[in-house]
Short mmCIF file of C-alpha atoms in Angstrom, two decimals:
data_model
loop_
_atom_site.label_atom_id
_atom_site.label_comp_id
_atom_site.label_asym_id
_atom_site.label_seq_id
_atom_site.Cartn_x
_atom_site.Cartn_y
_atom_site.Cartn_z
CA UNK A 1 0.00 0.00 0.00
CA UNK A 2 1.49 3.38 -1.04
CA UNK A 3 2.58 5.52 1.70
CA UNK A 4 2.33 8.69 -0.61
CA UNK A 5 -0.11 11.00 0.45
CA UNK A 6 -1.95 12.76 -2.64
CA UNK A 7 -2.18 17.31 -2.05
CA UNK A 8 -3.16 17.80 -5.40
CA UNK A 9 -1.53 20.95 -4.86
CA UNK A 10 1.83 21.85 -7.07
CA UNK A 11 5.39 22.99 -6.24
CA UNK A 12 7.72 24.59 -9.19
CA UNK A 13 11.30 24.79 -9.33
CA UNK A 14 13.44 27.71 -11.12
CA UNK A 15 17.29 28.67 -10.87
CA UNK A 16 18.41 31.94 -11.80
CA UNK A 17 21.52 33.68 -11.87
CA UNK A 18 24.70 32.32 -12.33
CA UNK A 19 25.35 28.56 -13.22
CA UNK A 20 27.05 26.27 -10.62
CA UNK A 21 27.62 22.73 -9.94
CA UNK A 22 25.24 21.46 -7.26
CA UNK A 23 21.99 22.62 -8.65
CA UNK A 24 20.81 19.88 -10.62
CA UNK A 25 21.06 18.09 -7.11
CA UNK A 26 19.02 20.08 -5.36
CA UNK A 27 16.37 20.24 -8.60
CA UNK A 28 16.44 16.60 -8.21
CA UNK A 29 16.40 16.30 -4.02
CA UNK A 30 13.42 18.98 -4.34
CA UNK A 31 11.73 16.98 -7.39
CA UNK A 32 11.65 13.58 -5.42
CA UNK A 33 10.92 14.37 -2.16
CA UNK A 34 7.66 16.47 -3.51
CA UNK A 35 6.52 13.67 -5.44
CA UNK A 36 6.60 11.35 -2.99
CA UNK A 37 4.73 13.62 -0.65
CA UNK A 38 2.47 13.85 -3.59
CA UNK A 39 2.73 16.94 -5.10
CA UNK A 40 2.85 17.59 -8.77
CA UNK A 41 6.16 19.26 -9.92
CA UNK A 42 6.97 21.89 -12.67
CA UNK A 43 10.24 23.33 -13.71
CA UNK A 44 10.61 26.83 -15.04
CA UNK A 45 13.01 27.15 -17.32
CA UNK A 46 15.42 30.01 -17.49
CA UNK A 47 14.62 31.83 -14.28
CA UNK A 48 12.60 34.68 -13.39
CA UNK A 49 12.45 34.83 -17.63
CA UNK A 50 11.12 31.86 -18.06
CA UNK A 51 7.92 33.01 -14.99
CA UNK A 52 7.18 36.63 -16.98
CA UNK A 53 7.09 34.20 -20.53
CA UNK A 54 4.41 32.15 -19.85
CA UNK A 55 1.47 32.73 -21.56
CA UNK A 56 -1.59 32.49 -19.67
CA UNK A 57 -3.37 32.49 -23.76
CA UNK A 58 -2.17 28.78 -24.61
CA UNK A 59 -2.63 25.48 -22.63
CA UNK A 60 -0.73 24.58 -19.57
CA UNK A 61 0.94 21.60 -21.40
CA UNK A 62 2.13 23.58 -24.37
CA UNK A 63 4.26 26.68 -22.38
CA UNK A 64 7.62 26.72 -24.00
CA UNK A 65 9.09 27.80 -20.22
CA UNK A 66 7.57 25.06 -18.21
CA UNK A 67 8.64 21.21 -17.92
CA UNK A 68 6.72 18.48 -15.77
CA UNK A 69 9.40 16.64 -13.92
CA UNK A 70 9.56 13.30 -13.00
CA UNK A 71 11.56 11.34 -10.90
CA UNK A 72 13.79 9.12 -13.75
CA UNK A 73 14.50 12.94 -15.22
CA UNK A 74 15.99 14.12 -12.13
CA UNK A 75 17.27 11.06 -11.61
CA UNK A 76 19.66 11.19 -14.78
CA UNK A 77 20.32 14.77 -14.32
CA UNK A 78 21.19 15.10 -11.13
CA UNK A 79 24.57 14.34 -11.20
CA UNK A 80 25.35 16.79 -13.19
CA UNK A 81 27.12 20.63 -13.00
CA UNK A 82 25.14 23.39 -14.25
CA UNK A 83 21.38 23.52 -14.35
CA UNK A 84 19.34 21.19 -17.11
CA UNK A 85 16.26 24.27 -16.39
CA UNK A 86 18.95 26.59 -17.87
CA UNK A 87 18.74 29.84 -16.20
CA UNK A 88 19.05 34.06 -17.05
CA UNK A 89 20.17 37.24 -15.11
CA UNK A 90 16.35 38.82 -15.67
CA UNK A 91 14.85 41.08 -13.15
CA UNK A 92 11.46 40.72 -13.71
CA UNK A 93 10.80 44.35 -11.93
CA UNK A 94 13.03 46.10 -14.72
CA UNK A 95 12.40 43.98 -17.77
CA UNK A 96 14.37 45.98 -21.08
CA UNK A 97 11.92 46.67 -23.67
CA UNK A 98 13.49 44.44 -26.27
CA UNK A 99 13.21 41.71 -23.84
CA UNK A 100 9.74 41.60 -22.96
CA UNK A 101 7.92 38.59 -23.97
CA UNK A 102 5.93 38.71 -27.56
CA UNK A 103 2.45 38.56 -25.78
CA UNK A 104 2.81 41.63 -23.32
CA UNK A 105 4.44 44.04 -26.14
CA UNK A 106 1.04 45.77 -26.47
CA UNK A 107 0.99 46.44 -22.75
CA UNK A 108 4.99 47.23 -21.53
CA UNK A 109 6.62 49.97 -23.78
CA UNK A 110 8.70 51.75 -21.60
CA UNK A 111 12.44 51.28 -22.03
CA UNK A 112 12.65 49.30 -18.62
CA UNK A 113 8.90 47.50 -17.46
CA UNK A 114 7.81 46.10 -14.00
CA UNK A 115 6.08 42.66 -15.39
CA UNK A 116 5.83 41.79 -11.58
CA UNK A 117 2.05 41.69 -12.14
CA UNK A 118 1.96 39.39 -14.73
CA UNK A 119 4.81 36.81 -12.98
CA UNK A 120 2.07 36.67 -10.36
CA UNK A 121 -0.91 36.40 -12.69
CA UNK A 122 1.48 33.80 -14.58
CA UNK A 123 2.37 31.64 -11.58
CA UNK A 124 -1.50 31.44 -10.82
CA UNK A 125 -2.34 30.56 -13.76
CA UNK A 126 0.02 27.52 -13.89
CA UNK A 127 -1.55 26.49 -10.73
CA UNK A 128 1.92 27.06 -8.21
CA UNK A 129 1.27 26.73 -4.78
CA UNK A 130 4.54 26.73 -3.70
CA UNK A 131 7.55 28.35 -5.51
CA UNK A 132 11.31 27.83 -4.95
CA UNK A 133 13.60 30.01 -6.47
CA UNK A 134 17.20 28.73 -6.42
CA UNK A 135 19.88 31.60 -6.37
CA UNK A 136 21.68 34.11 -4.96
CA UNK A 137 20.92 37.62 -3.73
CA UNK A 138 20.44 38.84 -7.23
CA UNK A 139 17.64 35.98 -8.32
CA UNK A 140 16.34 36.27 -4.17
CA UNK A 141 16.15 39.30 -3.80
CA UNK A 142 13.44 39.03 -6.83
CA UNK A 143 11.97 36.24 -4.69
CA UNK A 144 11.22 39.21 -1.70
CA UNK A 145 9.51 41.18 -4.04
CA UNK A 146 7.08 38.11 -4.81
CA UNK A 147 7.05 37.18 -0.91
CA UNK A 148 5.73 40.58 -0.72
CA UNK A 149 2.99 39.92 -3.96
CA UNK A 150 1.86 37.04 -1.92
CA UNK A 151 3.50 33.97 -3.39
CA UNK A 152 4.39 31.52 -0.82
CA UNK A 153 8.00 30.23 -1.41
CA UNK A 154 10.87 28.74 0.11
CA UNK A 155 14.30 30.04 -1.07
CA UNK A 156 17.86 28.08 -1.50
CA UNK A 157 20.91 30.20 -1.47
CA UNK A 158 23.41 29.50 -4.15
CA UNK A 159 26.32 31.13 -5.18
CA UNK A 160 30.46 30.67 -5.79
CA UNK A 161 31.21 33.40 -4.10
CA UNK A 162 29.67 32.66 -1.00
CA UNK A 163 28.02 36.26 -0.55
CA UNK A 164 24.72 35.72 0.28
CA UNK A 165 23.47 37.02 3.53
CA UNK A 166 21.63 34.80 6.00
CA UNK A 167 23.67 32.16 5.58
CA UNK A 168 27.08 30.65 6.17
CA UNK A 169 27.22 28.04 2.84
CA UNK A 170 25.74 28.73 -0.33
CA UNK A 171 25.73 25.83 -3.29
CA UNK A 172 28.65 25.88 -5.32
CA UNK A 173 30.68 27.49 -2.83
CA UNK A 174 32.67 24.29 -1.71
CA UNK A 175 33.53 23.01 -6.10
CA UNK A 176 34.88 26.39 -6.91
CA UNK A 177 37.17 26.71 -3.83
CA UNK A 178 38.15 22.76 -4.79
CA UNK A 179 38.98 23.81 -8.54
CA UNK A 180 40.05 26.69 -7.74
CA UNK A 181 42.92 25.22 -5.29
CA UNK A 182 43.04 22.49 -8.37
CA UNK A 183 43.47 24.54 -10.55
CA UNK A 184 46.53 26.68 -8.92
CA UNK A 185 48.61 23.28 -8.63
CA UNK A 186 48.37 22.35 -12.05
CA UNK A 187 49.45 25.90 -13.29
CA UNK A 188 52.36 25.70 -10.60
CA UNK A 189 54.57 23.16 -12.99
CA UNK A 190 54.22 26.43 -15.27
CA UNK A 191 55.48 28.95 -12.60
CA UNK A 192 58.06 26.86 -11.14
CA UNK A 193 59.61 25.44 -14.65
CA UNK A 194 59.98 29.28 -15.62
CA UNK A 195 60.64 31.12 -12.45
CA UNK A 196 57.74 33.33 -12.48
CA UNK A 197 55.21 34.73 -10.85
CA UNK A 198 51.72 33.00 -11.30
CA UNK A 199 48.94 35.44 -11.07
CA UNK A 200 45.33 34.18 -11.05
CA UNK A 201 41.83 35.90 -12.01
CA UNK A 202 38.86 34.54 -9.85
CA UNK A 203 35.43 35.33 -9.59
CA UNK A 204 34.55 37.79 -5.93
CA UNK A 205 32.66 40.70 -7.62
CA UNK A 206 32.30 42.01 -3.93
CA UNK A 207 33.18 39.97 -1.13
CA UNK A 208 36.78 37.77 -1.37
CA UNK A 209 35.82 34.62 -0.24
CA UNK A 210 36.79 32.68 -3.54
CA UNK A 211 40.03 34.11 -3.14
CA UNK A 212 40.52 33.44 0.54
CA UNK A 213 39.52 30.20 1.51
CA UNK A 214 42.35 28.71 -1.77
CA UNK A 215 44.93 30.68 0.46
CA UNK A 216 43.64 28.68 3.92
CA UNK A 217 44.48 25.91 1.56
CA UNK A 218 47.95 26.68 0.56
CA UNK A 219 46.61 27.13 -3.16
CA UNK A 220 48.58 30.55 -3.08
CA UNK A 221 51.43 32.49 -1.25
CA UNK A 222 48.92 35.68 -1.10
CA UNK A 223 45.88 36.89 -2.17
CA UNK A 224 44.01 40.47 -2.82
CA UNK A 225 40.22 40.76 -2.14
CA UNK A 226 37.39 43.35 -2.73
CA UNK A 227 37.12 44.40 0.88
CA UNK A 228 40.47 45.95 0.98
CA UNK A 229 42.93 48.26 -1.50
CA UNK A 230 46.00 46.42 -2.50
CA UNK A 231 49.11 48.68 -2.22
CA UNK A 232 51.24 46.79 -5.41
CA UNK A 233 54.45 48.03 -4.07
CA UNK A 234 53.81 45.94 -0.77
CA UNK A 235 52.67 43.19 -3.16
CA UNK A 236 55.25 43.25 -5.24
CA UNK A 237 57.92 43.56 -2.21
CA UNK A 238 56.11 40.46 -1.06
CA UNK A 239 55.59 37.95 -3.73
CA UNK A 240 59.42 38.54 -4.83
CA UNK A 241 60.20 37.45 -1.45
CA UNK A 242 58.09 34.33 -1.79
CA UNK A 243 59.59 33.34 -5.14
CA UNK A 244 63.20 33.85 -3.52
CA UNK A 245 62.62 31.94 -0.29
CA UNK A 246 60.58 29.51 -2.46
CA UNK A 247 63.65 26.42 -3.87
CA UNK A 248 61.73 26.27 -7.58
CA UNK A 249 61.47 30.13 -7.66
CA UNK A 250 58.09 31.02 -8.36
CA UNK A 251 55.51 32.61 -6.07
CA UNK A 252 51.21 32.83 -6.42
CA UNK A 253 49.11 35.50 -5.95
CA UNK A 254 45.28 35.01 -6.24
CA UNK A 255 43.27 37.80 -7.13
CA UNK A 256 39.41 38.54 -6.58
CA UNK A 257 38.24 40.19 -9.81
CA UNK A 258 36.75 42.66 -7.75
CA UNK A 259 39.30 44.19 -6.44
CA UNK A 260 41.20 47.34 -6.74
CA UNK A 261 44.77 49.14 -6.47
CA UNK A 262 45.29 51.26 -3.50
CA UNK A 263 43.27 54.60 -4.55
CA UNK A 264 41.77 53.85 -7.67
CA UNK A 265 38.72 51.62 -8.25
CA UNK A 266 36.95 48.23 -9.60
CA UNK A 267 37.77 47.67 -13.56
CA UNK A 268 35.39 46.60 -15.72
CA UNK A 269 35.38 45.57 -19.36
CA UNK A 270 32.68 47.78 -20.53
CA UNK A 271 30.31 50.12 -18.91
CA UNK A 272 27.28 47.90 -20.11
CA UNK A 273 25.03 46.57 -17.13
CA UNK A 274 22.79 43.32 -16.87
CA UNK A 275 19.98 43.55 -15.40
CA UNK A 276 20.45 44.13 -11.81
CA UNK A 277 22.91 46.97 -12.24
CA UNK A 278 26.30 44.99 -12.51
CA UNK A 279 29.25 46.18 -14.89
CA UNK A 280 30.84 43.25 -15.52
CA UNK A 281 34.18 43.13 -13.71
CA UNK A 282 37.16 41.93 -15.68
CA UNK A 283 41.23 42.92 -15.83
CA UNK A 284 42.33 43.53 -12.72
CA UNK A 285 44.57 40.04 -12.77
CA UNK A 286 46.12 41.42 -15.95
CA UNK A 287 46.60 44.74 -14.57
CA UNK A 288 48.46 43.69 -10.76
CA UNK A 289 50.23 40.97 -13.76
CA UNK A 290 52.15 43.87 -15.30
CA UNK A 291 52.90 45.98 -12.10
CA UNK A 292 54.46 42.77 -11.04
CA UNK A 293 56.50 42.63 -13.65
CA UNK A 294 57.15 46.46 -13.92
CA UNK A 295 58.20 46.46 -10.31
CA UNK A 296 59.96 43.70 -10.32
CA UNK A 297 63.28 44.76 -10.24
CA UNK A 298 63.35 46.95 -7.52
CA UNK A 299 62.87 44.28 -5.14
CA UNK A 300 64.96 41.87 -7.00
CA UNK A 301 68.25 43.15 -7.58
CA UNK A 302 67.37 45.06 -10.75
CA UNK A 303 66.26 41.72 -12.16
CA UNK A 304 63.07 41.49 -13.90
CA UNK A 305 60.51 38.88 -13.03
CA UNK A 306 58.21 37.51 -15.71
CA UNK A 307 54.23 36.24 -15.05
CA UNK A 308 52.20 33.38 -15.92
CA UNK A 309 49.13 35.19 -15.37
CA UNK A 310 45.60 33.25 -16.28
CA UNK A 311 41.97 33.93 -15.58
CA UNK A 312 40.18 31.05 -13.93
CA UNK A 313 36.90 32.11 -14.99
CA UNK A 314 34.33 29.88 -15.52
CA UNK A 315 36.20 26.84 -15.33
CA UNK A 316 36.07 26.86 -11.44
CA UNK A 317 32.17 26.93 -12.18
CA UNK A 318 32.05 23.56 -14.21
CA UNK A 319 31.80 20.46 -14.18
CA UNK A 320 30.49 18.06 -12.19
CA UNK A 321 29.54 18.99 -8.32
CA UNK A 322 32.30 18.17 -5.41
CA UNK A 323 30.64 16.09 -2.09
CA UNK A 324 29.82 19.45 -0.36
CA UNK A 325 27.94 20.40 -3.29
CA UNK A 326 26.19 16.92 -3.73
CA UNK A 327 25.22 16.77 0.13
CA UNK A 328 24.20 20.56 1.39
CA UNK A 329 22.13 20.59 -1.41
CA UNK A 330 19.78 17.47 -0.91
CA UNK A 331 19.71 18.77 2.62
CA UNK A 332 18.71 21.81 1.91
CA UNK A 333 16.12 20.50 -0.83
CA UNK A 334 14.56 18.02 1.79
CA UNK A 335 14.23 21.07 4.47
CA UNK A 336 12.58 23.28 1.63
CA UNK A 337 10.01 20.71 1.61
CA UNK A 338 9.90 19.96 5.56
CA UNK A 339 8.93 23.87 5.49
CA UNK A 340 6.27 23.49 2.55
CA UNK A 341 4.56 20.99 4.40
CA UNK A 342 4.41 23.06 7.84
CA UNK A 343 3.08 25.87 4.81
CA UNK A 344 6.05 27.81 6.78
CA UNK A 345 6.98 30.25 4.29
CA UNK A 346 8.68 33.61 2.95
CA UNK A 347 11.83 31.40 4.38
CA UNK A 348 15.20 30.76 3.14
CA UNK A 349 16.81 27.95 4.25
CA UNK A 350 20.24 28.11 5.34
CA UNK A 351 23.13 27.01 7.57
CA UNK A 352 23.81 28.82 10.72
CA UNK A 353 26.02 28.08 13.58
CA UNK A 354 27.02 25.00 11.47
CA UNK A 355 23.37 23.76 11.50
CA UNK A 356 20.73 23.44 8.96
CA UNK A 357 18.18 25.97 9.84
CA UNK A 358 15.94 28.90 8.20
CA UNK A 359 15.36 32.23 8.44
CA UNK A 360 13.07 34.82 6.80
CA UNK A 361 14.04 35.34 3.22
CA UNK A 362 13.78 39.27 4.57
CA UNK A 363 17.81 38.20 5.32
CA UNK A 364 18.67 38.60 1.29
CA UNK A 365 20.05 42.87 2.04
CA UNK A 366 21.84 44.78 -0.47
CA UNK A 367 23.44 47.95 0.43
CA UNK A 368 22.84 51.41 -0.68
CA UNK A 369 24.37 50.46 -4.11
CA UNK A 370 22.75 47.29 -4.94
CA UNK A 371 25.60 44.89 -3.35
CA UNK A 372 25.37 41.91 -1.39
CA UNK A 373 25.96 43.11 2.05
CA UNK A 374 27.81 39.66 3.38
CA UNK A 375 31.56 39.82 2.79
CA UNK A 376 34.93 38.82 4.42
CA UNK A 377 35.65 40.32 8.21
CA UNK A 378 39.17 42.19 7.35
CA UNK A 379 39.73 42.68 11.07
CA UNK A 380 39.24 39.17 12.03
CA UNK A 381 40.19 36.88 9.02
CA UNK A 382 42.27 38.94 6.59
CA UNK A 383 46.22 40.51 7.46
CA UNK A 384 46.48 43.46 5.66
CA UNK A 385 49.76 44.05 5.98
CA UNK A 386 50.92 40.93 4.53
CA UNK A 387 48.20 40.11 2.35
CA UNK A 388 47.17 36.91 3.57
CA UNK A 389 44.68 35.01 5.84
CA UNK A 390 45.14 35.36 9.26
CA UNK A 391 44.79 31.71 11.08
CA UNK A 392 44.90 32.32 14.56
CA UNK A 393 42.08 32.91 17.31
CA UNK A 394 39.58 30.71 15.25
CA UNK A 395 37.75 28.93 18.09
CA UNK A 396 33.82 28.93 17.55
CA UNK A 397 34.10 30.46 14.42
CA UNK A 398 32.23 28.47 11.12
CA UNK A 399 34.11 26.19 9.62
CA UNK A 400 34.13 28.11 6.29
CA UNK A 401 35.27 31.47 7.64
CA UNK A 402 31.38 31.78 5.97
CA UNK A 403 29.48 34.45 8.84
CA UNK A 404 26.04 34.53 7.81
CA UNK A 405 26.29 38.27 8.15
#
């Protein structure tokens, strides 16, 4: 006799934002454990895009953004990196004109539209009882707004730079530290056969974490992060002294690509935005790269030092999830649903004090210029003086160095 207990009622599953590995886990934890609690399950495809694109003027079955899922699907996907619903950057409250959907151009013409309205209209009409948006404080922040609309959802922070607020591990988090520190040993064969310096580009767009954590691991000799100006001088002073107490002569420097020289500012590639305001960051590895090299020589008895100097990019973002990102997110899946059930929502569920928990999806802040407020505690975890974590004092503090805050 089946132990399933039929609702009737339906729960859909979207990702937004940035891709990273240990989504299509928790699409497929969420997935399962709903069905066999007996709820029907929908994917949205392509984010908060794919909620403002369907089109309440066609059948349920035919929308082009939504997917039944079933358990074998999930199954075969799940072990996956990336995210088989595909997802966007779209801010549904400030929707570009050329990127409203075909059926509401008669009814949005300014050059940026609120389609708010119709994602709730949309969401009813597709029958959604229960929403949960996968993402970070970009795609959740969204997910307030519609708290706020009345949608009941439950939340599930993800992001490789560990920056969103509430909550001291976000998915993804754990596989780009691992291929990050990867990564930086198979480039060292590089630095060490050539006697440079090895200079490497990773995501942090405003908090350092993805920088940091490689250093706890001995991936690098220092690093620079967002939350504090690099003096390059001091840097270079630094990394030649590395390379010269170091027998293959080389030395590693990992750089957040948010960061920024010692009185000057963030460089970006263009002064294009996506949707939620960002410039997109890029150059600043390049950039420290050549001052290296420049500066070399004063610190090295007029002899110049040459760079290996590589972006990570996106590869620290692929492939298939690490353990951390194949557990946390089944857990946090199965206590999305554990708060469905209770009808306990408006949460985002989370890990605090090194236990699962939840806490009111309110937690997703931005500050006065549209930036996640969560980012690395200079004082306490970062020396800036030598550029380089600081390890002592660390009792009762998260095993991470993630602070919810």
């Amino acid at each position: 006799m089946s132990l399933i207990k039929r609702t009737h009622k339906t729960i859909a599953i979207l990702t937004g934002g940035g891709d990273v590995p240990g989504l299509n886990p928790a699409i497929r934890a969420v997935t399962i454990r709903a069905l066999h609690e007996g709820y029907k399950v929908i994917g949205i495809r392509n984010g908060w895009k794919g909620v403002i694109s369907i089109n309440p003027s066609k059948p349920k079955d035919q929308q082009d953004f939504c997917v039944e899922l079933n358990e074998n699907m999930v199954n075969r996907l799940g072990r996956t990196g990336g995210t088989f619903l595909h997802s966007s950057r779209t801010k549904a409250n400030k929707v570009p004109l050329i990127d409203v959907p075909p059926h509401f151009k008669n009814q949005y013409k300014d050059e940026f539209n609120d389609l708010t309205d119709e994602a709730v209209t949309n969401l009813k009409y597709m029958g959604i009882d229960y929403l949960v948006p996968i993402g970070g404080d970009d795609t959740l922040s969204y997910a307030v707004r519609l708290h706020h609309e009345g949608i009941k959802l439950i939340a599930i922070p993800k992001t490789m730079d560990g920056d969103v607020p509430g909550t001291e591990y976000c998915i993804g988090f754990s596989t780009c530290i691992t291929r990050t520190i990867e990564l930086t040993h198979a480039l060292r064969t590089c630095a060490g056969s050539h006697e440079r310096f090895l200079v490497l580009e990773v995501f942090g767009r405003n908090a350092g974490f993805s920088a940091l954590l490689p250093t706890v691991g001995g991936a690098a000799d220092r690093c620079v992060i967002p939350e504090h100006q690099f003096n390059i001088e001091q840097l270079t002073a630094l990394m030649v002294e590395d390379r010269n107490n170091n027998p293959s002569k080389y030395s590693v420097v990992l750089v957040s690509e948010g960061a920024s020289f010692e009185g000057g500012g963030a460089m970006y590639t263009s002064n294009d935005t996506d949707a939620f305001g960002h410039k997109k960051l890029g150059g600043i590895g390049e950039a420290i790269g050549a001052q290296l090299k420049k500066l070399s020589s004063k610190f090295n008895n007029g002899k110049e030092i040459n760079i290996i100097n590589q972006k990570l990019g996106y590869l620290v973002r692929s492939g298939e999830p690490d353990a951390l990102d194949s557990i946390v997110p089944t857990a946090y899946a199965n206590l999305a649903l554990d708060l469905i059930l209770k009808d306990n929502c408006g949460q985002m569920v989370c890990i605090n004090d090194g236990k699962y928990n939840h806490i009111s999806i309110e937690a997703v802040k931005k500050d006065a210029q549209g930036q996640s407020t969560k980012k690395v505690n200079v004082s306490k975890f970062y020396d800036i003086n030598r550029y380089r974590p600081i390890y002592s004092n660390i009792i009762g503090d998260p095993m991470m160095i993630l602070t919810k805050e």
